[in-house]
C-alpha positions as CSV (number, residue, x, y, z in Angstrom):
1,M,-190.2,-347.4,-160.7
2,T,-188.8,-345.8,-157.5
3,Q,-187.6,-342.2,-157.9
4,T,-185.0,-340.6,-155.7
5,H,-185.0,-337.0,-154.9
6,Q,-182.0,-334.9,-153.8
7,S,-182.5,-332.1,-151.3
8,P,-182.2,-328.5,-152.7
9,Q,-179.1,-328.0,-150.5
10,K,-177.5,-331.1,-151.9
11,I,-178.1,-330.0,-155.4
12,I,-176.6,-326.6,-154.7
13,E,-173.5,-328.2,-153.2
14,V,-173.0,-330.6,-156.1
15,S,-173.5,-327.7,-158.6
16,A,-171.0,-325.5,-156.8
17,A,-168.4,-328.2,-157.3
18,Y,-168.6,-327.8,-161.0
19,C,-168.6,-324.0,-161.2
20,C,-165.5,-322.0,-162.2
21,K,-163.6,-321.1,-159.1
22,L,-162.6,-317.7,-160.5
23,C,-165.8,-316.3,-161.9
24,N,-168.2,-318.7,-160.3
25,S,-169.8,-319.4,-163.8
26,P,-171.6,-322.7,-164.3
27,E,-169.9,-323.0,-167.7
28,P,-168.0,-326.3,-168.5
29,L,-164.6,-326.4,-166.8
30,H,-161.4,-326.4,-168.9
31,P,-160.1,-330.0,-168.9
32,C,-156.4,-329.1,-168.3
33,S,-155.6,-325.9,-166.4
34,H,-151.9,-325.8,-165.4
35,V,-150.8,-324.3,-162.1
36,I,-147.4,-323.3,-163.6
37,P,-147.4,-322.7,-167.4
38,Q,-145.6,-325.3,-169.4
39,W,-143.2,-322.9,-171.0
40,M,-141.5,-322.5,-167.6
41,Y,-140.4,-326.1,-167.6
42,K,-138.9,-325.7,-171.1
43,M,-136.4,-323.2,-169.6
44,L,-134.8,-325.9,-167.6
45,P,-131.8,-328.0,-168.9
46,I,-133.0,-330.9,-171.0
47,D,-132.2,-333.5,-168.4
48,A,-134.3,-331.7,-165.8
49,R,-137.4,-331.2,-167.8
50,C,-139.1,-334.4,-166.7
51,M,-140.1,-332.9,-163.4
52,K,-140.2,-335.1,-160.3
53,I,-143.1,-334.6,-158.0
54,A,-142.0,-335.6,-154.5
55,S,-144.7,-335.8,-152.0
56,S,-144.4,-335.9,-148.2
57,Y,-147.7,-337.9,-147.9
58,A,-147.1,-341.3,-146.4
59,K,-148.9,-343.4,-149.2
60,E,-147.9,-341.3,-152.2
61,Y,-144.8,-342.1,-154.2
62,E,-142.5,-339.9,-156.3
63,Q,-143.9,-339.3,-159.7
64,K,-142.5,-337.9,-163.0
65,S,-144.2,-335.4,-165.1
66,Q,-143.3,-333.6,-168.3
67,T,-146.4,-331.3,-168.1
68,G,-146.4,-330.3,-164.4
69,I,-149.5,-330.2,-162.2
70,Y,-152.9,-329.3,-163.6
71,G,-156.6,-329.7,-162.8
72,K,-160.2,-328.7,-163.7
73,Y,-161.1,-325.6,-161.8
74,V,-161.7,-322.7,-164.2
75,C,-163.9,-322.2,-167.3
76,K,-162.6,-321.6,-170.8
77,K,-163.0,-317.8,-170.5
78,C,-161.0,-317.6,-167.3
79,E,-158.4,-320.1,-168.7
80,D,-157.9,-317.6,-171.5
81,R,-157.5,-314.8,-169.0
82,L,-154.8,-316.8,-167.1
83,A,-153.1,-317.8,-170.4
84,A,-152.8,-314.2,-171.5
85,W,-150.8,-313.4,-168.3
86,D,-148.8,-316.6,-168.8
87,D,-147.9,-315.5,-172.4
88,Y,-146.9,-312.1,-171.3
89,A,-144.7,-313.4,-168.4
90,A,-142.9,-315.6,-171.0
91,T,-141.9,-312.6,-173.0
92,V,-140.3,-311.0,-169.9
93,L,-138.8,-313.9,-168.0
94,Q,-137.3,-315.5,-171.0
95,R,-135.2,-312.4,-171.8
96,K,-131.5,-312.5,-171.2
97,P,-131.0,-310.2,-168.2
98,V,-128.2,-307.8,-167.6
99,V,-126.1,-308.4,-164.5
100,T,-126.0,-305.2,-162.3
101,A,-125.1,-304.3,-158.7
102,Q,-128.8,-304.7,-157.8
103,G,-129.1,-308.2,-159.3
104,L,-130.4,-309.4,-162.6
105,D,-132.1,-306.7,-164.6
106,F,-134.8,-307.9,-167.0
107,G,-135.6,-304.4,-168.3
108,Q,-138.9,-302.6,-168.6
109,Y,-142.2,-304.5,-168.2
110,D,-145.9,-304.1,-167.7
111,Y,-146.4,-304.2,-163.9
112,N,-150.1,-304.9,-164.0
113,R,-149.7,-307.9,-166.2
114,L,-146.6,-309.5,-164.7
115,A,-147.9,-309.0,-161.1
116,R,-151.2,-310.6,-162.0
117,F,-149.3,-313.6,-163.5
118,F,-147.4,-314.2,-160.2
119,L,-150.6,-313.7,-158.2
120,S,-152.5,-316.0,-160.4
121,V,-150.0,-318.8,-159.9
122,L,-150.6,-318.5,-156.1
123,W,-154.4,-318.5,-156.7
124,R,-154.1,-321.6,-159.0
125,A,-152.1,-323.5,-156.4
126,H,-154.8,-322.7,-153.8
127,S,-157.7,-323.6,-156.2
128,C,-156.5,-326.7,-158.2
129,E,-157.1,-329.2,-155.3
130,H,-154.0,-331.3,-156.2
131,K,-152.5,-332.9,-153.1
132,F,-149.1,-331.3,-153.9
133,F,-150.7,-327.9,-153.1
134,D,-152.9,-329.2,-150.3
135,K,-151.4,-326.8,-147.7
136,V,-151.8,-323.7,-149.8
137,D,-154.9,-322.2,-148.1
138,L,-155.4,-318.5,-148.7
139,D,-158.3,-318.6,-146.2
140,S,-160.0,-315.2,-145.8
141,H,-157.7,-313.6,-148.5
142,T,-159.1,-315.8,-151.3
143,L,-161.9,-313.4,-152.1
144,S,-159.7,-310.3,-152.4
145,L,-157.2,-312.2,-154.6
146,T,-160.0,-313.5,-156.8
147,K,-161.5,-310.0,-157.2
148,C,-158.1,-308.7,-158.1
149,L,-157.7,-311.3,-160.9
150,L,-161.1,-310.6,-162.3
151,N,-160.7,-306.8,-162.4
152,D,-157.9,-305.3,-164.4
153,N,-158.0,-302.0,-162.5
154,A,-154.5,-301.3,-161.1
155,E,-156.1,-300.1,-157.9
156,N,-156.8,-303.8,-157.1
157,L,-153.1,-304.6,-156.8
158,K,-152.4,-302.1,-154.0
159,N,-152.8,-304.7,-151.1
160,F,-150.4,-307.2,-152.7
161,D,-146.6,-307.1,-152.7
162,V,-144.7,-309.3,-155.2
163,I,-141.0,-310.0,-154.8
164,P,-139.6,-312.3,-157.5
165,T,-136.1,-313.8,-157.2
166,W,-133.9,-316.1,-159.2
167,S,-131.3,-318.8,-158.1
168,S,-128.4,-320.9,-159.4
169,N,-129.1,-323.5,-156.6
170,I,-129.9,-327.0,-157.9
171,L,-133.3,-326.7,-156.1
172,T,-134.4,-324.2,-158.7
173,F,-134.6,-327.2,-161.1
174,A,-137.4,-328.5,-158.9
175,V,-140.9,-327.3,-157.9
176,M,-141.4,-327.3,-154.2
177,T,-144.7,-326.9,-152.3
178,P,-145.4,-323.2,-151.6
179,I,-144.9,-322.4,-147.9
180,K,-146.2,-319.6,-145.6
181,V,-143.4,-317.6,-144.0
182,L,-143.1,-314.6,-141.7
183,V,-140.8,-311.7,-142.6
184,E,-140.7,-309.0,-139.8
185,S,-143.8,-310.7,-138.4
186,I,-145.8,-310.2,-141.6
187,P,-147.1,-313.3,-143.4
188,Y,-146.0,-314.0,-147.0
189,W,-146.4,-316.9,-149.4
190,Q,-143.2,-318.3,-150.9
191,L,-143.7,-319.8,-154.4
192,Y,-141.2,-322.0,-156.1
193,L,-141.2,-322.0,-159.9
194,P,-138.6,-323.4,-162.4
195,L,-135.6,-321.0,-162.1
196,F,-137.6,-318.4,-160.2
197,Q,-139.1,-317.9,-156.8
198,V,-141.7,-315.4,-155.6
199,L,-142.6,-313.9,-152.2
200,I,-146.2,-312.7,-152.2
201,K,-148.0,-310.6,-149.5
202,V,-151.7,-311.0,-149.5
203,V,-152.6,-309.3,-146.2
204,P,-153.9,-305.7,-146.4
205,R,-151.2,-304.1,-144.4
206,P,-147.7,-302.6,-145.1
207,G,-145.1,-305.1,-146.1
208,A,-141.8,-305.8,-144.4
209,A,-139.4,-302.9,-144.6
210,C,-136.4,-305.1,-145.6
211,L,-138.3,-306.3,-148.7
212,Q,-139.3,-302.8,-150.0
213,P,-136.1,-302.2,-152.0
214,I,-136.5,-305.5,-154.0
215,M,-140.2,-305.7,-154.6
216,M,-141.8,-305.2,-158.0
217,I,-142.7,-301.5,-158.5
218,E,-144.6,-299.9,-161.3
219,S,-142.5,-297.8,-163.7
220,K,-139.2,-299.4,-162.6
221,N,-137.2,-302.1,-164.4
222,L,-137.7,-305.7,-163.2
223,C,-134.7,-306.5,-161.0
224,M,-134.2,-309.7,-159.1
225,I,-131.7,-310.6,-156.4
226,E,-130.4,-314.2,-156.0
227,K,-132.1,-316.6,-153.6
228,T,-129.9,-319.0,-151.6
229,F,-132.7,-321.4,-150.4
230,T,-131.4,-320.9,-146.8
231,E,-133.8,-318.0,-146.0
232,F,-136.6,-320.2,-144.9
233,N,-134.8,-323.4,-144.2
234,E,-135.8,-324.8,-147.7
235,I,-132.7,-326.9,-148.1
236,H,-133.5,-328.9,-145.0
237,I,-137.1,-329.1,-146.0
238,A,-136.1,-330.5,-149.4
239,E,-133.6,-333.0,-147.8
240,R,-136.4,-334.3,-145.5
241,V,-138.9,-334.8,-148.3
242,F,-136.2,-336.5,-150.4
243,K,-135.3,-338.9,-147.6
244,E,-138.9,-339.7,-147.0
245,N,-139.5,-340.5,-150.6
246,M,-136.3,-342.7,-150.7
247,K,-137.6,-344.6,-147.7
248,K,-141.0,-345.1,-149.3
249,K,-139.3,-346.5,-152.5
250,W,-137.3,-349.1,-150.4
251,E,-140.4,-350.1,-148.4
252,H,-142.5,-350.4,-151.6
């Protein structure tokens, strides 16, 4: 009988692929880790809950999903850590906000937990390896964000700015691919969630001055201004993807 032997380097590479991407543990990966928690889709009108996943990839066709996008990339312990933030965010974001001159006021909240929820969604989009999030590459900032999510010390949040918004635009019923944008020459990631959107700064430098009045701040109520989807040309991006998917349907 002929035996085959893998090189040590190959074994290390294969093993790394099955380690938790958050804590690097070799524990079994959770079979269904959602990027966006399912409760967020339940906030949509009933006729919009069967989410459409529209891809700009040439050979991928529009899909429908009632559960959103998920993958295998964290262990059970880390999945529970993420789920705790998901559950807390549900208690805050499902409140009925008060309309004020500053926007929608969701009241008092725990900054550490809600900020980590939004940051974790960005990290999940980067880590899940689904083609929908293929362009979400945190590059050299992956390690600092990972460390922040593993350590509950509030000091670890100081390099991250989080600016959530809401919208009445029809595009808020869809989930678009996160995009990297520049605000006053400073890079941010723009996340799109059902009904909510979030700008996140991951670079260790001061954020854009124009965003300081609307960013999440500890000890202040959670207030959100309305997003129009014109800020970063998103309406035209969505129209382009829609047209590409319609063309693929006809060609198919």
